[in-house]
Short mmCIF file of C-alpha atoms in Angstrom, two decimals:
data_model
loop_
_atom_site.label_atom_id
_atom_site.label_comp_id
_atom_site.label_asym_id
_atom_site.label_seq_id
_atom_site.Cartn_x
_atom_site.Cartn_y
_atom_site.Cartn_z
CA MET A 136 -33.30 -4.88 -5.66
CA ILE A 137 -34.49 -4.06 -2.14
CA ASN A 138 -34.61 -7.75 -1.21
CA GLY A 139 -31.06 -8.22 -2.58
CA THR A 140 -29.85 -5.29 -0.48
CA ARG A 141 -31.49 -6.77 2.62
CA ARG A 142 -29.91 -10.16 1.98
CA THR A 143 -26.48 -8.53 1.64
CA ALA A 144 -26.97 -6.61 4.90
CA ARG A 145 -28.07 -9.78 6.71
CA LEU A 146 -25.06 -11.74 5.47
CA ALA A 147 -22.71 -8.95 6.55
CA LEU A 148 -24.35 -8.82 10.00
CA LEU A 149 -24.12 -12.60 10.45
CA ALA A 150 -20.46 -12.58 9.42
CA ALA A 151 -19.73 -9.75 11.87
CA LEU A 152 -21.42 -11.64 14.72
CA PHE A 153 -19.48 -14.76 13.80
CA LEU A 154 -16.17 -12.88 13.99
CA ALA A 155 -17.02 -11.11 17.22
CA ALA A 156 -18.26 -14.29 18.89
CA GLY A 157 -15.39 -16.54 17.77
CA GLY A 158 -14.54 -19.26 20.30
CA TRP A 159 -12.31 -18.00 23.08
CA THR A 160 -8.73 -19.19 22.98
CA PRO A 161 -5.98 -18.67 25.58
CA ALA A 162 -4.50 -15.19 25.65
CA PHE A 163 -1.57 -14.76 23.32
CA ALA A 164 0.84 -12.10 22.18
CA ASP A 165 0.31 -10.87 18.64
CA ASN A 166 4.02 -10.27 18.07
CA LEU A 167 5.01 -13.79 17.09
CA THR A 168 5.35 -13.67 13.33
CA PRO A 169 7.83 -11.92 11.02
CA ASP A 170 5.17 -9.39 10.02
CA SER A 171 5.26 -8.12 13.61
CA PRO A 172 8.80 -6.94 14.28
CA TYR A 173 8.25 -5.65 17.80
CA SER A 174 8.36 -8.85 19.84
CA GLN A 175 9.05 -7.86 23.43
CA PRO A 176 10.92 -10.00 25.98
CA GLY A 177 8.45 -12.58 27.25
CA GLN A 178 6.22 -12.44 24.17
CA THR A 179 7.39 -15.66 22.55
CA ALA A 180 5.89 -18.80 21.13
CA THR A 181 6.61 -20.60 24.42
CA ASP A 182 5.40 -17.81 26.70
CA GLN A 183 2.18 -16.40 25.28
CA SER A 184 1.22 -14.29 28.25
CA GLY A 185 2.16 -11.08 26.48
CA THR A 186 3.85 -9.95 29.72
CA PRO A 187 7.55 -9.02 29.52
CA SER A 188 9.85 -11.07 31.69
CA GLY A 189 11.10 -9.08 34.64
CA SER A 190 14.61 -10.44 34.24
CA GLN A 191 14.92 -9.20 30.64
CA LYS A 192 15.35 -5.61 29.60
CA ALA A 193 15.32 -4.04 26.16
CA THR A 194 18.80 -3.12 24.94
CA GLN A 195 19.75 -0.14 22.79
CA ALA A 196 19.77 -2.49 19.80
CA ASP A 197 16.18 -3.44 20.60
CA MET A 198 15.24 0.24 20.73
CA ASP A 199 16.79 0.76 17.31
CA LYS A 200 14.29 -1.67 15.84
CA PHE A 201 11.47 0.64 16.85
CA ASN A 202 12.60 3.27 14.39
CA SER A 203 14.76 1.74 11.70
CA GLU A 204 13.17 1.99 8.27
CA PHE A 205 14.64 -1.42 7.55
CA HIS A 206 14.04 -3.46 10.72
CA ASN A 207 10.63 -1.87 11.31
CA SER A 208 9.28 -2.85 7.92
CA PHE A 209 6.02 -4.60 7.21
CA GLN A 210 6.80 -8.30 6.71
CA ASN A 211 10.53 -7.51 6.71
CA LEU A 212 11.99 -8.63 10.04
CA ILE A 213 15.38 -10.19 9.40
CA PRO A 214 16.65 -11.82 12.61
CA ASP A 215 20.27 -12.70 13.33
CA ALA A 216 19.05 -15.98 14.83
CA PRO A 217 15.69 -17.77 14.89
CA PRO A 218 13.36 -16.24 17.51
CA PRO A 219 12.21 -18.53 20.34
CA GLY A 220 9.84 -21.15 19.00
CA TYR A 221 11.10 -20.80 15.41
CA THR A 222 13.32 -23.03 13.33
CA THR A 223 15.76 -22.04 10.61
CA MET A 224 16.27 -23.46 7.12
CA MET A 225 19.45 -25.12 5.92
CA GLY A 226 21.71 -22.65 4.16
CA LYS A 227 25.00 -20.80 4.24
CA TRP A 228 23.54 -18.04 6.44
CA VAL A 229 20.64 -17.80 8.87
CA THR A 230 17.57 -18.18 6.64
CA THR A 231 14.00 -17.70 7.85
CA MET A 232 10.92 -18.42 5.76
CA TYR A 233 7.73 -16.48 6.44
CA GLY A 234 4.50 -15.48 4.75
CA PHE A 235 0.77 -16.07 4.78
CA VAL A 236 -2.09 -17.70 2.90
CA GLN A 237 -4.89 -15.21 2.15
CA VAL A 238 -8.36 -16.02 0.81
CA ASP A 239 -10.54 -13.08 -0.28
CA SER A 240 -14.24 -12.88 -1.13
CA VAL A 241 -15.59 -9.67 -2.66
CA TYR A 242 -19.06 -8.35 -3.49
CA ASP A 243 -19.42 -5.11 -5.52
CA SER A 244 -22.69 -3.34 -6.20
CA SER A 245 -21.39 -2.40 -9.68
CA ASN A 246 -19.18 -4.14 -12.21
CA SER A 247 -16.61 -1.36 -12.01
CA TYR A 248 -13.71 -3.49 -10.81
CA ASN A 249 -12.06 -6.84 -10.67
CA ASN A 250 -11.03 -7.81 -7.13
CA TRP A 251 -8.32 -5.14 -7.05
CA PRO A 252 -9.55 -1.53 -7.54
CA PHE A 253 -6.36 0.17 -6.29
CA ASN A 254 -6.95 3.84 -7.24
CA ALA A 255 -9.40 3.32 -10.13
CA ALA A 256 -12.74 5.12 -10.07
CA PRO A 257 -16.11 3.36 -10.01
CA ALA A 258 -18.29 3.84 -13.06
CA ASN A 259 -21.83 3.58 -14.39
CA SER A 260 -23.48 3.63 -17.82
CA ALA A 261 -23.23 7.45 -17.96
CA VAL A 262 -19.42 7.56 -17.92
CA VAL A 263 -18.33 4.58 -20.04
CA ALA A 264 -18.24 4.13 -23.80
CA SER A 265 -21.36 2.84 -25.53
CA GLY A 266 -21.67 -0.62 -27.07
CA GLY A 267 -23.31 -2.71 -24.39
CA ASP A 268 -20.99 -1.78 -21.54
CA GLY A 269 -23.68 0.19 -19.71
CA PRO A 270 -25.80 -2.77 -18.56
CA THR A 271 -22.61 -4.64 -17.65
CA VAL A 272 -21.13 -1.91 -15.48
CA ASP A 273 -24.45 -1.28 -13.72
CA SER A 274 -24.77 -4.90 -12.57
CA SER A 275 -23.30 -6.36 -9.37
CA ARG A 276 -20.45 -8.87 -9.19
CA PHE A 277 -18.87 -11.39 -6.81
CA GLY A 278 -15.29 -12.63 -6.83
CA MET A 279 -12.79 -14.72 -4.89
CA ASP A 280 -9.01 -15.01 -5.04
CA VAL A 281 -5.84 -16.08 -3.21
CA ASN A 282 -3.44 -13.89 -5.20
CA ASN A 283 -2.28 -11.75 -2.30
CA SER A 284 -0.86 -14.81 -0.51
CA ARG A 285 2.81 -14.29 0.14
CA ILE A 286 6.08 -16.09 0.79
CA GLY A 287 9.41 -14.61 1.81
CA PHE A 288 12.93 -15.55 2.82
CA ALA A 289 14.98 -13.42 5.21
CA LEU A 290 18.73 -13.97 5.24
CA SER A 291 21.32 -12.77 7.75
CA SER A 292 25.07 -13.30 7.57
CA PRO A 293 27.68 -12.93 10.38
CA VAL A 294 29.33 -9.60 11.10
CA TYR A 295 32.44 -9.06 8.96
CA ASN A 296 34.89 -6.34 10.04
CA GLY A 297 32.03 -4.46 11.67
CA TYR A 298 29.68 -4.75 8.69
CA LYS A 299 26.40 -6.65 8.97
CA ILE A 300 24.64 -7.77 5.75
CA ARG A 301 21.05 -8.91 5.50
CA ALA A 302 18.82 -9.66 2.52
CA LEU A 303 15.13 -10.17 1.83
CA LEU A 304 13.41 -12.07 -0.99
CA GLU A 305 9.63 -11.69 -0.96
CA MET A 306 7.06 -12.73 -3.56
CA ASP A 307 3.30 -12.85 -4.14
CA PHE A 308 0.95 -13.90 -6.96
CA LEU A 309 -0.35 -10.56 -8.24
CA ALA A 310 1.54 -10.48 -11.56
CA SER A 311 -0.54 -9.52 -14.58
CA PRO A 312 -2.05 -11.03 -16.67
CA GLY A 313 -1.63 -14.53 -15.21
CA GLU A 314 -1.82 -17.82 -17.08
CA SER A 315 -5.22 -18.70 -18.58
CA LEU A 316 -5.61 -22.43 -19.15
CA ASP A 317 -9.27 -22.53 -20.13
CA GLY A 318 -9.71 -19.36 -22.17
CA SER A 319 -12.29 -17.99 -19.75
CA GLY A 320 -10.19 -15.09 -18.50
CA LEU A 321 -9.92 -16.61 -15.02
CA GLY A 322 -6.21 -17.27 -15.41
CA TYR A 323 -5.32 -14.21 -13.33
CA VAL A 324 -7.20 -15.78 -10.40
CA THR A 325 -6.85 -19.54 -10.88
CA ASN A 326 -3.34 -19.71 -12.36
CA PRO A 327 -1.54 -16.57 -11.16
CA ILE A 328 2.11 -15.85 -11.86
CA PHE A 329 4.72 -15.55 -9.12
CA ARG A 330 5.82 -11.91 -8.72
CA ILE A 331 8.74 -10.18 -7.04
CA ARG A 332 7.79 -7.79 -4.22
CA HIS A 333 11.07 -7.19 -2.40
CA PHE A 334 14.54 -8.29 -3.52
CA PHE A 335 17.29 -6.38 -1.76
CA PHE A 336 20.26 -6.51 0.57
CA ASP A 337 21.04 -4.10 3.38
CA VAL A 338 24.49 -3.29 4.80
CA THR A 339 24.81 -2.00 8.37
CA THR A 340 28.07 -0.10 8.74
CA PRO A 341 29.97 0.50 12.00
CA SER A 342 29.26 4.23 12.16
CA TRP A 343 27.75 5.91 9.12
CA GLY A 344 24.38 4.19 8.84
CA ASN A 345 22.92 1.67 6.43
CA VAL A 346 22.92 1.23 2.68
CA LEU A 347 20.07 -0.67 1.02
CA VAL A 348 20.38 -1.87 -2.59
CA GLY A 349 17.59 -3.55 -4.56
CA GLN A 350 13.81 -3.40 -4.88
CA TYR A 351 12.09 -2.07 -1.77
CA TRP A 352 9.40 0.37 -0.63
CA SER A 353 9.58 3.93 -1.93
CA LEU A 354 10.68 6.46 0.67
CA PHE A 355 7.87 8.75 -0.44
CA GLY A 356 5.23 8.60 2.28
CA GLU A 357 7.57 6.69 4.64
CA GLN A 358 6.25 3.44 3.26
CA PRO A 359 5.19 0.98 4.57
CA TYR A 360 4.14 2.70 7.83
CA ASN A 361 1.56 4.79 5.94
CA ILE A 362 -0.46 1.84 4.62
CA GLN A 363 -4.01 2.01 5.93
CA ASN A 364 -5.52 -0.89 7.86
CA ASN A 365 -8.21 -2.18 5.52
CA LEU A 366 -8.99 -5.28 3.48
CA GLN A 367 -8.40 -3.74 0.07
CA ILE A 368 -5.50 -5.61 -1.52
CA ALA A 369 -2.94 -2.95 -0.83
CA PRO A 370 -3.33 -0.27 -1.33
CA GLY A 371 -6.70 1.34 -1.08
CA PRO A 372 -7.06 4.75 -2.76
CA GLY A 373 -5.14 7.80 -1.62
CA THR A 374 -2.17 5.92 -0.15
CA ALA A 375 1.40 6.25 -1.42
CA TYR A 376 2.44 2.70 -2.22
CA GLY A 377 5.09 1.17 -4.43
CA ARG A 378 8.26 -0.90 -4.52
CA PHE A 379 11.04 0.20 -6.85
CA PRO A 380 14.69 -0.65 -7.59
CA GLN A 381 16.81 1.85 -5.65
CA ILE A 382 19.97 2.64 -3.73
CA ARG A 383 19.19 4.06 -0.29
CA TRP A 384 21.11 5.45 2.66
CA TYR A 385 19.55 5.87 6.12
CA LYS A 386 20.78 6.31 9.70
CA ASN A 387 19.32 6.30 13.22
CA LEU A 388 20.26 9.29 15.37
CA HIS A 389 19.57 8.97 19.11
CA LEU A 390 18.37 12.37 20.33
CA SER A 391 18.16 11.23 23.94
CA ASP A 392 18.55 8.16 26.14
CA SER A 393 14.77 7.98 26.51
CA GLY A 394 14.02 6.52 23.06
CA VAL A 395 13.49 9.64 20.95
CA MET A 396 15.12 9.14 17.57
CA LEU A 397 15.55 10.91 14.25
CA GLU A 398 16.02 8.95 11.05
CA PRO A 399 17.18 10.76 7.89
CA ALA A 400 17.11 8.82 4.61
CA ALA A 401 17.69 9.45 0.90
CA ALA A 402 17.46 7.28 -2.20
CA VAL A 403 18.11 7.22 -5.93
CA MET A 404 15.27 5.34 -7.61
CA THR A 405 14.19 4.09 -11.02
CA PRO A 406 12.53 6.85 -13.14
CA PRO A 407 8.74 7.02 -13.59
CA THR A 408 8.77 6.20 -17.33
CA THR A 409 10.43 3.56 -19.50
CA THR A 410 12.08 6.25 -21.63
CA GLY A 411 13.36 8.30 -18.68
CA GLY A 412 17.03 9.24 -18.77
CA ILE A 413 17.33 10.54 -15.19
CA PRO A 414 16.51 8.64 -11.96
CA ALA A 415 13.96 9.83 -9.45
CA PHE A 416 15.17 11.13 -6.09
CA THR A 417 13.49 10.67 -2.72
CA GLU A 418 14.33 11.85 0.78
CA ALA A 419 12.70 11.56 4.19
CA LEU A 420 13.07 12.61 7.80
CA LYS A 421 11.30 10.68 10.55
CA LEU A 422 10.95 11.55 14.25
CA SER A 423 9.75 8.80 16.59
CA ASP A 424 9.42 8.08 20.29
CA SER A 425 9.54 4.46 21.44
CA ASN A 426 8.31 5.51 24.90
CA LEU A 427 4.88 6.11 23.34
CA MET A 428 3.97 2.75 21.82
CA THR A 429 0.69 1.58 20.34
CA GLU A 430 -0.85 -1.47 18.74
CA LEU A 431 -1.23 -0.98 14.99
CA MET A 432 -1.95 -3.00 11.87
CA ILE A 433 -0.28 -1.97 8.63
CA GLY A 434 -2.34 -3.22 5.72
CA ASP A 435 -3.99 -6.48 6.70
CA THR A 436 -1.16 -8.58 8.17
CA GLY A 437 1.46 -6.17 9.58
CA LYS A 438 0.23 -6.23 13.17
CA GLY A 439 2.48 -5.24 16.07
CA GLN A 440 3.59 -2.52 18.45
CA PHE A 441 4.72 0.72 16.81
CA PRO A 442 6.09 4.00 18.21
CA ALA A 443 4.51 7.41 17.81
CA SER A 444 6.06 9.03 14.76
CA LEU A 445 5.92 12.03 12.46
CA SER A 446 7.67 12.07 9.11
CA ILE A 447 8.05 14.28 6.08
CA SER A 448 9.24 13.05 2.70
CA GLY A 449 9.69 14.30 -0.84
CA ILE A 450 10.17 13.04 -4.36
CA GLU A 451 11.53 14.66 -7.53
CA GLN A 452 11.08 13.14 -10.99
CA ASN A 453 11.86 14.03 -14.59
CA TYR A 454 9.58 13.62 -17.59
CA SER A 455 11.20 13.85 -21.01
CA GLY A 456 10.76 12.41 -24.48
CA TYR A 457 9.46 13.14 -27.96
CA ILE A 458 5.88 13.85 -28.99
CA ALA A 459 4.10 11.52 -31.43
CA GLY A 460 1.56 14.21 -32.35
CA ASN A 461 -2.01 14.95 -31.34
CA PRO A 462 -4.49 12.26 -30.24
CA THR A 463 -7.39 11.53 -32.56
CA ASN A 464 -11.12 11.32 -31.86
CA PRO A 465 -13.21 10.10 -34.81
CA THR A 466 -16.40 11.76 -33.56
CA ASN A 467 -14.80 15.06 -32.57
CA PRO A 468 -11.50 15.81 -34.41
CA THR A 469 -11.20 19.25 -32.80
CA ILE A 470 -10.41 17.66 -29.43
CA GLY A 471 -7.14 16.24 -30.73
CA ALA A 472 -6.27 19.51 -32.47
CA ASN A 473 -6.69 21.38 -29.20
CA TYR A 474 -3.59 19.67 -27.81
CA ASN A 475 -1.54 21.91 -30.18
CA ASN A 476 1.35 19.45 -30.40
CA THR A 477 3.97 19.15 -33.13
CA LYS A 478 5.18 15.66 -34.01
CA ASN A 479 8.79 14.76 -33.06
CA THR A 480 9.11 17.78 -30.77
CA GLY A 481 11.08 17.10 -27.60
CA PHE A 482 10.04 18.04 -24.05
CA ASN A 483 11.75 17.98 -20.65
CA SER A 484 10.12 18.75 -17.31
CA TRP A 485 10.90 18.28 -13.61
CA THR A 486 8.12 17.84 -11.04
CA ALA A 487 8.11 17.32 -7.27
CA ALA A 488 5.79 16.23 -4.48
CA GLY A 489 5.79 16.05 -0.69
CA ALA A 490 4.15 13.91 2.00
CA VAL A 491 3.50 14.12 5.75
CA ASP A 492 2.72 10.95 7.72
CA LEU A 493 1.58 10.50 11.31
CA ILE A 494 1.16 7.64 13.77
CA LEU A 495 -0.45 9.05 16.92
CA PRO A 496 -1.28 6.80 19.91
CA ILE A 497 -4.43 8.30 21.46
CA ILE A 498 -4.70 5.49 24.02
CA PRO A 499 -1.16 4.04 24.06
CA ILE A 500 0.07 0.67 25.27
CA HIS A 501 0.72 0.40 29.00
CA ASP A 502 3.18 -2.00 30.62
CA ASP A 503 4.04 -3.43 27.20
CA LYS A 504 0.69 -5.22 27.05
CA PRO A 505 -1.53 -4.69 23.98
CA GLY A 506 -5.27 -4.12 24.29
CA ASN A 507 -7.57 -1.13 24.86
CA ASN A 508 -5.48 0.93 22.42
CA LEU A 509 -6.69 3.67 20.08
CA THR A 510 -4.46 4.99 17.30
CA LEU A 511 -4.75 7.63 14.60
CA GLN A 512 -2.87 6.92 11.38
CA ALA A 513 -2.89 9.66 8.72
CA GLU A 514 -1.16 10.86 5.54
CA TYR A 515 -1.32 13.94 3.30
CA THR A 516 0.51 14.31 -0.03
CA TRP A 517 0.67 17.19 -2.47
CA GLY A 518 2.60 17.90 -5.65
CA GLN A 519 2.76 17.43 -9.41
CA GLY A 520 3.24 14.38 -11.59
CA ASP A 521 3.50 11.87 -8.71
CA ALA A 522 0.59 9.59 -9.69
CA TRP A 523 3.11 6.80 -10.38
CA GLN A 524 3.58 6.51 -6.62
CA PHE A 525 -0.09 5.42 -6.34
CA PRO A 526 -0.87 2.15 -8.19
CA ASN A 527 -3.39 2.45 -11.00
CA LEU A 528 -3.94 6.16 -10.33
CA SER A 529 -4.65 7.46 -13.83
CA PHE A 530 -7.77 9.60 -13.17
CA GLY A 531 -9.23 7.80 -16.21
CA LEU A 532 -6.56 9.18 -18.55
CA GLY A 533 -4.83 6.94 -21.08
CA GLY A 534 -1.92 6.92 -23.47
CA THR A 535 -3.61 9.19 -26.02
CA THR A 536 -3.46 12.10 -23.58
CA VAL A 537 0.34 12.01 -23.66
CA ASN A 538 0.97 10.45 -27.08
CA THR A 539 4.73 10.06 -26.75
CA LEU A 540 7.04 8.04 -28.98
CA GLY A 541 7.60 4.67 -27.34
CA GLY A 542 6.94 6.02 -23.85
CA GLN A 543 5.20 4.22 -21.02
CA GLY A 544 4.25 5.59 -17.61
CA PHE A 545 3.16 9.14 -18.48
CA ALA A 546 -0.62 8.61 -18.32
CA GLY A 547 -2.19 9.91 -15.10
CA ASN A 548 0.87 11.98 -14.23
CA GLY A 549 0.01 14.68 -16.74
CA VAL A 550 -0.88 15.46 -20.36
CA ILE A 551 1.22 16.74 -23.26
CA MET A 552 -0.19 19.87 -24.86
CA ASN A 553 1.36 22.92 -26.50
CA ASN A 554 4.52 20.77 -26.98
CA GLN A 555 5.05 20.57 -23.22
CA PHE A 556 4.42 18.10 -20.43
CA LEU A 557 1.69 19.58 -18.24
CA PRO A 558 1.68 17.71 -14.89
CA LEU A 559 -1.47 17.09 -12.90
CA ASP A 560 -1.70 18.88 -9.56
CA ILE A 561 -2.37 15.93 -7.26
CA GLN A 562 -3.44 15.85 -3.62
CA THR A 563 -4.17 12.70 -1.62
CA TYR A 564 -5.08 12.30 2.03
CA ASN A 565 -6.25 9.51 4.27
CA ALA A 566 -6.81 8.72 7.94
CA ASP A 567 -7.98 5.79 10.00
CA LEU A 568 -8.76 5.16 13.66
CA GLN A 569 -7.85 1.71 14.95
CA TYR A 570 -9.20 0.46 18.27
CA TYR A 571 -7.98 -2.79 19.86
CA PHE A 572 -10.18 -4.39 22.49
CA PRO A 573 -8.86 -5.42 25.93
CA ASP A 574 -8.54 -9.08 24.88
CA ASP A 575 -4.78 -8.92 24.20
CA ALA A 576 -5.70 -6.99 21.02
CA ARG A 577 -7.22 -10.07 19.41
CA THR A 578 -10.22 -8.04 18.20
CA SER A 579 -10.18 -4.60 16.60
CA VAL A 580 -12.40 -2.18 14.71
CA VAL A 581 -11.25 0.40 12.17
CA VAL A 582 -12.93 3.42 10.61
CA GLY A 583 -11.17 5.22 7.79
CA PHE A 584 -11.33 7.20 4.56
CA ALA A 585 -9.00 8.11 1.69
CA VAL A 586 -9.13 10.67 -1.14
CA ASP A 587 -7.44 11.15 -4.55
CA ASN A 588 -7.82 14.59 -6.15
CA ALA A 589 -6.49 16.24 -9.33
CA SER A 590 -7.19 19.94 -8.83
CA ASN A 591 -6.27 21.14 -12.34
CA LEU A 592 -7.79 18.30 -14.38
CA GLN A 593 -11.15 20.06 -14.76
CA GLN A 594 -9.36 23.10 -16.19
CA ILE A 595 -7.32 20.94 -18.57
CA SER A 596 -10.47 19.14 -19.70
CA GLY A 597 -12.15 22.47 -20.42
CA ALA A 598 -9.19 23.72 -22.46
CA LEU A 599 -9.28 20.58 -24.59
CA GLY A 600 -13.01 20.84 -25.21
CA GLY A 601 -13.98 17.79 -23.20
CA PHE A 602 -12.83 14.21 -23.45
CA GLY A 603 -15.39 12.48 -25.59
CA ALA A 604 -18.61 12.31 -27.51
CA GLY A 605 -19.22 8.57 -27.67
CA VAL A 606 -15.52 7.75 -28.07
CA PRO A 607 -13.13 7.87 -25.10
CA ALA A 608 -10.56 10.41 -26.23
CA SER A 609 -8.93 10.14 -22.81
CA GLY A 610 -7.90 6.58 -23.63
CA GLY A 611 -8.38 5.35 -20.07
CA GLY A 612 -9.78 1.90 -19.32
CA SER A 613 -11.27 0.20 -16.28
CA SER A 614 -9.23 -2.03 -13.99
CA ASN A 615 -11.27 -5.08 -15.06
CA GLY A 616 -10.80 -4.36 -18.79
CA LEU A 617 -14.52 -4.32 -19.55
CA TYR A 618 -14.92 -0.72 -20.70
CA SER A 619 -13.28 2.64 -21.44
CA TYR A 620 -14.00 5.93 -19.73
CA LEU A 621 -15.71 8.70 -21.70
CA GLN A 622 -14.22 11.29 -19.37
CA PRO A 623 -11.64 11.38 -16.58
CA ASP A 624 -12.46 11.60 -12.89
CA THR A 625 -11.14 14.45 -10.78
CA HIS A 626 -12.00 13.23 -7.29
CA LEU A 627 -12.23 9.76 -5.70
CA THR A 628 -13.24 9.02 -2.09
CA PHE A 629 -13.13 5.66 -0.33
CA ALA A 630 -14.74 5.31 3.13
CA TYR A 631 -14.81 2.07 5.10
CA VAL A 632 -15.36 0.29 8.41
CA ASP A 633 -13.60 -2.97 9.35
CA LEU A 634 -13.93 -5.65 12.01
CA TRP A 635 -10.90 -7.90 12.71
CA HIS A 636 -10.42 -10.94 14.90
CA ASP A 637 -7.44 -13.23 15.58
CA PHE A 638 -8.77 -16.70 16.37
CA THR A 639 -5.24 -17.98 17.07
CA PRO A 640 -1.77 -16.46 16.63
CA ALA A 641 -1.83 -17.86 13.10
CA VAL A 642 -5.46 -17.45 11.98
CA ARG A 643 -7.00 -14.04 11.32
CA ALA A 644 -10.23 -12.91 9.65
CA GLY A 645 -11.50 -9.50 8.60
CA LEU A 646 -14.83 -8.11 7.40
CA GLU A 647 -15.17 -4.76 5.60
CA PHE A 648 -17.88 -2.55 4.20
CA GLY A 649 -16.62 0.27 1.98
CA GLN A 650 -17.90 2.77 -0.56
CA TYR A 651 -16.08 4.19 -3.60
CA ASP A 652 -17.41 7.57 -4.78
CA ALA A 653 -16.04 9.32 -7.90
CA VAL A 654 -16.73 12.69 -9.51
CA TYR A 655 -16.08 13.05 -13.26
CA THR A 656 -15.14 16.12 -15.29
CA GLY A 657 -18.55 16.13 -16.98
CA GLY A 658 -20.26 16.41 -13.61
CA ALA A 659 -21.37 12.78 -13.36
CA ASN A 660 -21.06 10.87 -10.09
CA ALA A 661 -20.53 7.10 -9.72
CA LEU A 662 -20.66 4.83 -6.65
CA ASP A 663 -19.61 1.30 -5.80
CA ASN A 664 -20.51 -0.37 -2.50
CA ARG A 665 -18.12 -3.16 -1.57
CA VAL A 666 -18.41 -5.92 1.05
CA MET A 667 -15.24 -7.92 1.52
CA MET A 668 -14.24 -10.76 3.83
CA SER A 669 -10.75 -12.28 4.05
CA TRP A 670 -9.11 -15.12 5.95
CA PHE A 671 -5.40 -15.35 6.74
CA TYR A 672 -3.09 -18.13 7.85
CA LEU A 673 0.17 -16.54 9.00
CA PHE A 674 3.33 -18.60 9.03
#
């Protein structure tokens, strides 16, 4: 075991030295691809100096891009004409194709996950159901995939009577379960299914803002600006993240001629459950200053120059339906009885949550040239029943804890007991520090952490008499499908350190060491140490 640990450490060290010592290439600007919407004058594919041309000056329209929820989006630049050095596709309107090829390799010290943990907790033999799962979950694993590779098409039509219409179609290969051709269960990795990420159109009006219709980022958490810079296939834990069908309004308000702007936004969004009869509502207010710019990477490919910003957002959702009765536990029938539910009884409950997000340049960009920049990125959320805004955040709870008639989407957001929906009190918070070296920001290091917490889950578990005695009454299963939890987790922490290097404007690599640490209602603790390395070809 010690020798295996040493070998892992040596491999990680060699990979880090390889990244840091990558062959020197001519200086280039990192704002050349559609995932980097802040290309400055002079930073083009034909002029890679990264120095703005003295004869060109940013217009007010350029300044708008620094703050618009739409134009500023990760991987969502929609130009009115091909940028210098780009070509356009044949079509009725201006059509630009973009995307990236991503290859991931992952080592986990436990068998808690597949390649994509999201917000699931690590486990060990003390917290999973018996039947041979213990030795499996306590062993290490290695995996590879290309599923997060992405392709998108940005469309822009001419102005018509003062109205400008743009659209975005973006897909990846993370659909579940994937096609299995050999019966080995590798279909998710080797034969993945194409999946919609963004499908929407956006209308810019002459005076009263923009209207966006289709599937896009949730406003909660001012996504995508809140996405931490790490290698976890987005998102890592504790980060609001999700794309939903919606109708949104937003508008840029210039507070001064110096670049300070306020952006209010509101949206009507699909409800959190399949049986929901009322949409969810989100709203946000963002203050930003494009005079205080910094280099920043959103996720693992959204690299560019971003303004200092502070935003607050909220979400309100309704949970309603009919109760199927009490869950059953063959080894401890009293647990189910403690839910005190009556079959076919209806329930209706509103919950709400809030979020604060910050991008703070500690060492900002000077003279529009990236490098030697330090940035703090942080988020805090609080509220009830908002787990659906965090992928795979169930706290180890499953369908038996809600036991509704035909309902999907309740688990993790709360439990149904005493004929009522009792939401979980959820808090998440995360922060990372990103430093870009003075080599035109080709190399960067990141240190960060993120936390999921359900502050009333321990109390709920106590009232129900625990969640299992050999049988997982909570009904929750692991992200890799290998086992079921005996008890839910109340607290999950993910801490990590990353090293990034851009070998060319199109080739990027990242190396990460991270640790998942979970606390369960029964007092058990479980850890997973993860080493991950990814390569990207951006086009």
